Coordinates of C-alpha atoms in Angstrom, one line a residue:
M14 CA 0.0 0.0 0.0
L15 CA 1.4 3.5 -1.0
Y16 CA 0.7 6.6 1.2
R17 CA 1.2 10.2 0.3
L18 CA 2.6 12.0 3.2
A19 CA 1.9 15.4 4.8
C20 CA 3.8 17.1 7.6
I21 CA 3.6 18.5 11.0
I22 CA 6.5 20.8 11.9
C23 CA 7.7 20.9 15.5
A24 CA 10.7 23.1 16.4
S25 CA 11.1 21.8 20.0
C26 CA 10.7 18.0 19.4
I27 CA 7.3 17.9 21.0
A28 CA 4.6 15.9 19.2
L29 CA 1.8 18.2 17.9
S30 CA -1.4 17.4 16.1
A31 CA -2.9 19.0 13.0
P32 CA -5.3 18.2 10.1
A33 CA -3.9 15.9 7.5
L34 CA -3.2 17.7 4.2
A35 CA -2.5 14.7 1.9
E36 CA -5.9 14.9 0.3
T37 CA -5.4 18.4 -0.8
G38 CA -1.9 17.7 -2.3
A39 CA -0.5 20.5 -0.3
H40 CA 3.2 20.5 0.8
E41 CA 4.4 19.0 -2.4
E42 CA 7.7 20.6 -1.3
L43 CA 8.4 20.6 2.3
I44 CA 11.0 23.1 3.6
I45 CA 12.5 22.4 7.0
T46 CA 14.7 25.0 8.7
E47 CA 13.6 24.5 12.2
N48 CA 15.5 22.4 14.7
G49 CA 13.6 19.3 16.0
I50 CA 11.2 16.9 14.6
T51 CA 8.9 17.2 11.6
W52 CA 6.3 14.4 11.8
L53 CA 5.3 12.8 8.5
D54 CA 1.6 12.1 8.3
L55 CA 1.3 8.3 7.7
P56 CA 0.1 5.3 9.8
D57 CA 2.4 4.0 12.5
H58 CA 4.6 1.3 11.2
K59 CA 7.4 -1.1 12.2
N60 CA 8.8 -2.0 8.8
G61 CA 8.5 -0.1 5.4
T62 CA 10.1 2.0 2.8
T63 CA 9.9 5.8 2.9
S64 CA 10.8 7.3 -0.5
F65 CA 11.6 11.1 -1.1
E66 CA 13.5 13.6 -3.0
L67 CA 15.9 15.7 -0.8
W68 CA 17.8 19.0 -1.1
M69 CA 20.3 19.8 1.7
S70 CA 22.3 22.9 2.4
P71 CA 26.0 22.7 2.4
G72 CA 27.8 23.6 5.8
R73 CA 27.4 22.4 9.3
A74 CA 24.0 20.7 9.6
F75 CA 22.4 17.4 10.3
T76 CA 19.4 15.8 8.5
G77 CA 17.8 12.4 9.3
F78 CA 14.9 10.4 10.4
L79 CA 13.4 9.5 13.7
F80 CA 11.4 6.2 13.1
R81 CA 9.5 3.6 15.2
A82 CA 8.9 6.5 17.5
P83 CA 6.1 6.3 20.3
D84 CA 6.8 10.0 20.7
A85 CA 9.4 12.7 20.0
Q86 CA 11.7 11.6 22.8
N87 CA 12.1 7.9 21.9
G88 CA 12.7 5.8 18.8
E89 CA 15.5 5.0 16.4
I90 CA 17.5 7.8 14.8
L91 CA 19.6 7.8 11.6
Y92 CA 21.1 10.9 10.2
L93 CA 23.6 12.5 7.9
R94 CA 26.2 15.1 9.0
H95 CA 26.4 17.6 6.0
H96 CA 29.9 18.9 7.0
Q97 CA 31.5 15.5 7.5
Q98 CA 31.2 14.1 3.9
G99 CA 33.9 11.5 3.3
N100 CA 34.8 11.2 7.0
P101 CA 34.2 8.1 9.3
D102 CA 31.2 9.8 10.9
A103 CA 29.4 11.2 7.9
W104 CA 26.4 9.3 9.0
Q105 CA 25.3 8.2 12.4
Y106 CA 22.7 5.8 14.0
H107 CA 21.8 5.4 17.7
P108 CA 18.7 4.6 19.6
R109 CA 16.9 7.6 21.2
Y110 CA 15.8 7.2 24.9
N111 CA 14.1 10.0 26.8
G112 CA 15.2 12.7 24.3
H113 CA 18.9 12.0 24.5
Q114 CA 21.4 12.1 21.7
A115 CA 23.8 9.0 22.1
Y116 CA 26.5 9.3 19.4
Q117 CA 29.2 9.1 22.1
I118 CA 28.1 5.6 22.9
Y119 CA 27.3 4.0 19.6
Q120 CA 30.4 4.0 17.3
G121 CA 32.1 1.7 14.7
E122 CA 30.7 -0.2 11.7
G123 CA 27.1 -0.4 11.7
F124 CA 26.6 2.7 13.9
A125 CA 28.5 5.4 11.9
G126 CA 30.4 5.5 8.8
V127 CA 31.9 7.1 5.6
T128 CA 29.5 8.5 3.0
N129 CA 29.4 11.2 0.3
V130 CA 26.0 12.7 -0.5
T131 CA 25.5 15.7 -2.9
M132 CA 24.7 19.0 -1.2
G133 CA 22.9 21.8 -2.8
E134 CA 21.2 19.6 -5.4
W135 CA 18.1 17.5 -5.5
V136 CA 18.7 13.8 -4.9
S137 CA 16.3 10.8 -4.6
G138 CA 16.4 8.6 -1.6
E139 CA 14.7 5.8 0.5
L140 CA 14.8 4.8 4.0
V141 CA 14.1 1.1 4.3
V142 CA 13.5 -0.5 7.7
S143 CA 13.2 -4.2 8.2
D144 CA 13.1 -5.9 11.6
D145 CA 16.5 -5.1 13.2
R146 CA 18.0 -3.6 10.1
A147 CA 17.8 -0.3 8.2
I148 CA 19.4 1.3 5.2
L149 CA 19.5 4.8 3.7
R150 CA 19.8 4.9 -0.1
V151 CA 20.6 8.0 -2.1
N152 CA 20.5 8.1 -6.0
G153 CA 20.4 4.3 -5.9
E154 CA 23.4 3.8 -3.6
V155 CA 23.4 2.6 0.0
V156 CA 24.9 5.5 2.0
A157 CA 24.2 4.3 5.5
A158 CA 23.5 0.7 6.7
V159 CA 22.6 -0.4 10.3
G160 CA 22.7 -4.1 11.0
D161 CA 21.6 -4.0 14.6
L162 CA 18.9 -1.7 15.5
I163 CA 19.0 -1.5 19.3
R164 CA 15.6 -1.0 20.5
D165 CA 13.0 -3.8 20.3
P166 CA 11.2 -3.5 16.9
E167 CA 7.8 -1.9 17.5
S168 CA 5.4 0.1 15.4
G169 CA 5.7 3.9 15.7
Q170 CA 5.7 7.2 13.9
I171 CA 8.3 8.5 11.6
G172 CA 9.6 12.1 11.3
V173 CA 12.4 14.2 9.9
W174 CA 15.0 15.0 12.5
A175 CA 16.8 18.3 11.7
L176 CA 19.5 20.4 13.4
R177 CA 20.9 23.6 11.8
G178 CA 20.9 24.4 8.0
E179 CA 18.0 23.8 5.7
R180 CA 16.6 20.7 4.0
R181 CA 13.8 20.3 1.5
F182 CA 11.7 17.3 0.8
R183 CA 9.3 16.5 -2.1
N184 CA 7.5 13.6 -3.7
L185 CA 7.4 11.9 -0.3
S186 CA 5.7 8.4 -0.2
F187 CA 5.6 5.4 1.9
S188 CA 5.1 1.7 1.1
S189 CA 4.6 -1.2 3.7
E190 CA 6.4 -3.6 1.2
V191 CA 10.1 -4.1 2.3
E192 CA 12.8 -5.6 0.3
D193 CA 15.4 -8.1 1.7
I194 CA 18.3 -5.9 2.9
S195 CA 20.1 -8.5 4.9
A196 CA 23.0 -8.6 2.3
L197 CA 23.4 -4.8 2.4
V198 CA 24.1 -4.3 6.1
P199 CA 27.1 -5.4 8.2
P200 CA 26.7 -8.2 10.9
P201 CA 26.2 -7.0 14.4
Q202 CA 29.4 -6.0 16.3
E203 CA 30.8 -8.7 18.3
Q204 CA 30.4 -8.2 22.1
V205 CA 33.6 -7.1 24.0
S206 CA 35.4 -9.8 26.0
S207 CA 33.5 -10.8 29.0
E208 CA 36.8 -11.3 30.9
G209 CA 36.7 -8.9 33.8
L210 CA 33.8 -6.9 32.4
I211 CA 31.3 -5.5 34.9
A212 CA 28.2 -6.8 33.2
D213 CA 25.5 -5.4 35.5
W214 CA 25.3 -2.2 37.4
S215 CA 23.0 -0.6 40.1
F216 CA 21.9 3.0 39.5
S217 CA 20.5 5.8 41.8
A218 CA 17.9 8.3 41.0
S219 CA 19.2 11.4 39.2
V220 CA 20.4 14.5 41.1
S221 CA 22.2 17.7 40.2
A222 CA 26.0 17.6 40.0
E223 CA 26.2 20.2 42.7
V224 CA 24.9 17.8 45.3
A225 CA 26.6 14.5 44.0
V226 CA 29.8 15.1 46.0
S227 CA 29.6 11.9 47.9
P228 CA 27.8 8.5 47.7
E229 CA 26.9 8.7 51.4
G230 CA 23.3 7.8 51.8
V231 CA 22.6 7.0 48.1
V232 CA 19.9 4.5 47.4
Y233 CA 20.3 2.2 44.3
E234 CA 16.8 1.8 42.7
N235 CA 17.5 0.6 39.2
A236 CA 19.7 -1.9 37.4
L237 CA 21.0 -2.1 33.8
S238 CA 23.3 -4.4 31.9
A239 CA 26.2 -3.6 29.7
G240 CA 25.5 -3.7 26.0
H241 CA 27.3 -2.2 23.0
R242 CA 31.1 -2.0 23.5
G243 CA 30.6 -3.0 27.1
L244 CA 28.8 0.2 27.9
V245 CA 25.6 0.9 29.7
D246 CA 23.2 3.1 27.9
M247 CA 22.2 5.2 31.0
N248 CA 19.9 7.3 28.7
Q249 CA 17.3 4.8 29.4
L250 CA 17.0 5.8 33.0
T251 CA 15.7 9.4 32.9
P252 CA 15.5 12.6 30.8
L253 CA 18.2 15.1 31.3
S254 CA 18.0 18.5 33.0
S255 CA 20.3 20.8 35.0
E256 CA 18.5 19.5 38.2
A257 CA 19.0 15.9 37.2
N258 CA 22.2 15.4 35.4
T259 CA 24.1 13.0 37.7
I260 CA 23.5 9.4 38.6
F261 CA 25.6 7.1 40.8
A262 CA 26.4 3.8 39.3
S263 CA 27.6 1.0 41.7
V264 CA 28.6 -2.6 42.1
T265 CA 29.8 -4.7 45.1
V266 CA 33.3 -6.0 44.4
T267 CA 34.2 -9.1 46.5
S268 CA 37.9 -10.1 46.9
P269 CA 39.1 -13.2 48.8
E270 CA 42.0 -11.2 50.2
P271 CA 43.4 -7.6 50.3
Q272 CA 44.7 -6.8 46.9
M273 CA 45.0 -4.2 44.1
V274 CA 43.1 -4.5 40.9
L275 CA 42.9 -2.1 38.0
L276 CA 39.6 -0.7 36.8
D277 CA 39.6 0.2 33.1
L278 CA 36.9 2.9 33.0
A279 CA 34.7 4.2 30.3
F280 CA 32.2 7.0 30.9
S281 CA 30.5 10.1 29.4
D282 CA 30.6 12.9 30.2
K283 CA 32.1 13.3 33.7
A284 CA 33.0 10.7 36.4
S285 CA 34.0 10.6 40.0
V286 CA 35.1 7.2 41.4
F287 CA 34.6 6.2 45.0
L288 CA 35.8 3.0 46.7
N289 CA 34.3 2.4 50.1
G290 CA 33.3 6.0 50.4
E291 CA 36.8 7.4 49.4
L292 CA 37.3 9.6 46.4
L293 CA 39.9 8.0 44.0
Y294 CA 39.6 9.7 40.7
S295 CA 37.7 12.5 38.8
G296 CA 37.8 12.8 35.0
T297 CA 36.0 14.6 32.2
D298 CA 35.3 13.5 28.6
V299 CA 33.1 16.4 27.4
F300 CA 32.5 17.1 23.8
L301 CA 35.2 19.4 22.3
T302 CA 37.4 19.4 25.5
R303 CA 40.4 17.8 23.9
D304 CA 40.5 19.4 20.5
Y305 CA 38.2 21.1 18.0
R306 CA 36.9 17.8 16.6
F307 CA 36.7 15.7 19.8
L308 CA 33.3 14.2 19.9
G309 CA 33.6 12.9 23.5
T310 CA 33.3 9.3 22.4
A311 CA 33.2 7.0 25.4
G312 CA 35.9 4.3 25.5
F313 CA 38.1 2.4 28.0
N314 CA 40.7 5.0 28.0
D315 CA 41.2 5.7 31.8
T316 CA 42.7 3.2 34.4
V317 CA 42.1 3.6 38.2
P318 CA 43.8 1.3 40.8
L319 CA 41.4 -0.1 43.4
Y320 CA 42.9 -1.3 46.6
L321 CA 40.3 -3.9 47.8
N322 CA 39.7 -5.1 51.2
A323 CA 39.0 -8.8 51.9
G324 CA 35.3 -9.4 51.5
D325 CA 32.9 -6.9 50.0
N326 CA 33.9 -3.5 48.6
Q327 CA 31.5 -0.8 47.3
L328 CA 32.5 0.8 44.1
E329 CA 30.4 4.0 43.3
I330 CA 30.8 6.2 40.4
A331 CA 29.0 9.5 39.9
V332 CA 28.4 9.9 36.3
T333 CA 27.4 13.5 35.0
E334 CA 26.0 14.1 31.6
Q335 CA 26.2 17.2 29.5
E336 CA 25.2 16.0 26.0
G337 CA 25.9 13.2 23.5
G338 CA 25.3 10.0 25.5
W339 CA 25.1 9.1 29.2
T340 CA 27.2 5.9 29.9
I341 CA 29.4 3.9 32.2
G342 CA 31.5 0.9 31.6
G343 CA 34.1 -1.0 33.6
T344 CA 36.6 -3.9 33.3
L345 CA 38.6 -5.2 36.3
R346 CA 42.0 -6.8 35.7
G347 CA 45.0 -8.1 37.6
G348 CA 43.2 -9.6 40.6
E349 CA 42.7 -13.1 41.8
G350 CA 39.2 -14.4 42.6
V351 CA 37.5 -11.0 42.3
T352 CA 33.8 -11.0 41.5
T353 CA 31.2 -8.3 41.1
R354 CA 27.4 -8.2 41.7
L355 CA 24.6 -5.7 42.0
R356 CA 24.3 -3.7 45.1
D357 CA 22.6 -5.5 47.9

């Protein structure tokens, strides 16, 4: 079945409602200059092909699709970075939870990649979504391919996600028929080695960074498991605000004897590490803090020595988010008989 699409423009990423315009033939050319979500007027769907013609302005800008979206704050997002053509991050995919961007967590083949898309001219394109896979095709060429959509596949809305610049759409249409794209996408990334990986973490409620100076009295209400690259996507826990930008992550580390182990730590954007109530380390990984192109991508780039007591030790990490992906990850190495578990 083929649908003509109309649009609902939303500059603040909040779902709005308006009369459908498809019957009138209005909006044959849709011009989007606002930041946020522009909903496309078609039935909710899980799989399908959205076809379009697209014009994008040169210069720093981002154009993509939010799909399988129950609302403007959640779904799957795939977008082009106009100003990074030919670079390893010219396109980007990540799941969207609670309105967060998450490009600092989801990196590598199948999540970001090289592409070249003509700017300043009309091109034809298709977004094809099938189960846990999606591709973006422009002028008949696959320019972005995702082999492992992270969220559970569910029916939802689709909209254009825009940031900076200008983009124009025309001849928009949708078909529920889906081609087999399995040969066009990379296989899912292999999980990081489980040896020493802290697989499960306990989490507190969110507070402001100003009050998160000590873990004393913190209550751990939630638990999440490490996923992609050994990282926990903390965006699932809560929306972000200045009053709620810090969450304590914790595990109980059990050692058969007093010994020192090394904690290889990944985080975004800031972390303070406490062991048995004592502050051992503070670090920052904020966007653009290291050089003008630094994305703040999370990785196991910091190492903290942990001097464990015999028995149970409480590892607690205050993780503060600014933008780009709220995450924590840890690997323990160098110890004998050391185990971890969720906080009691």
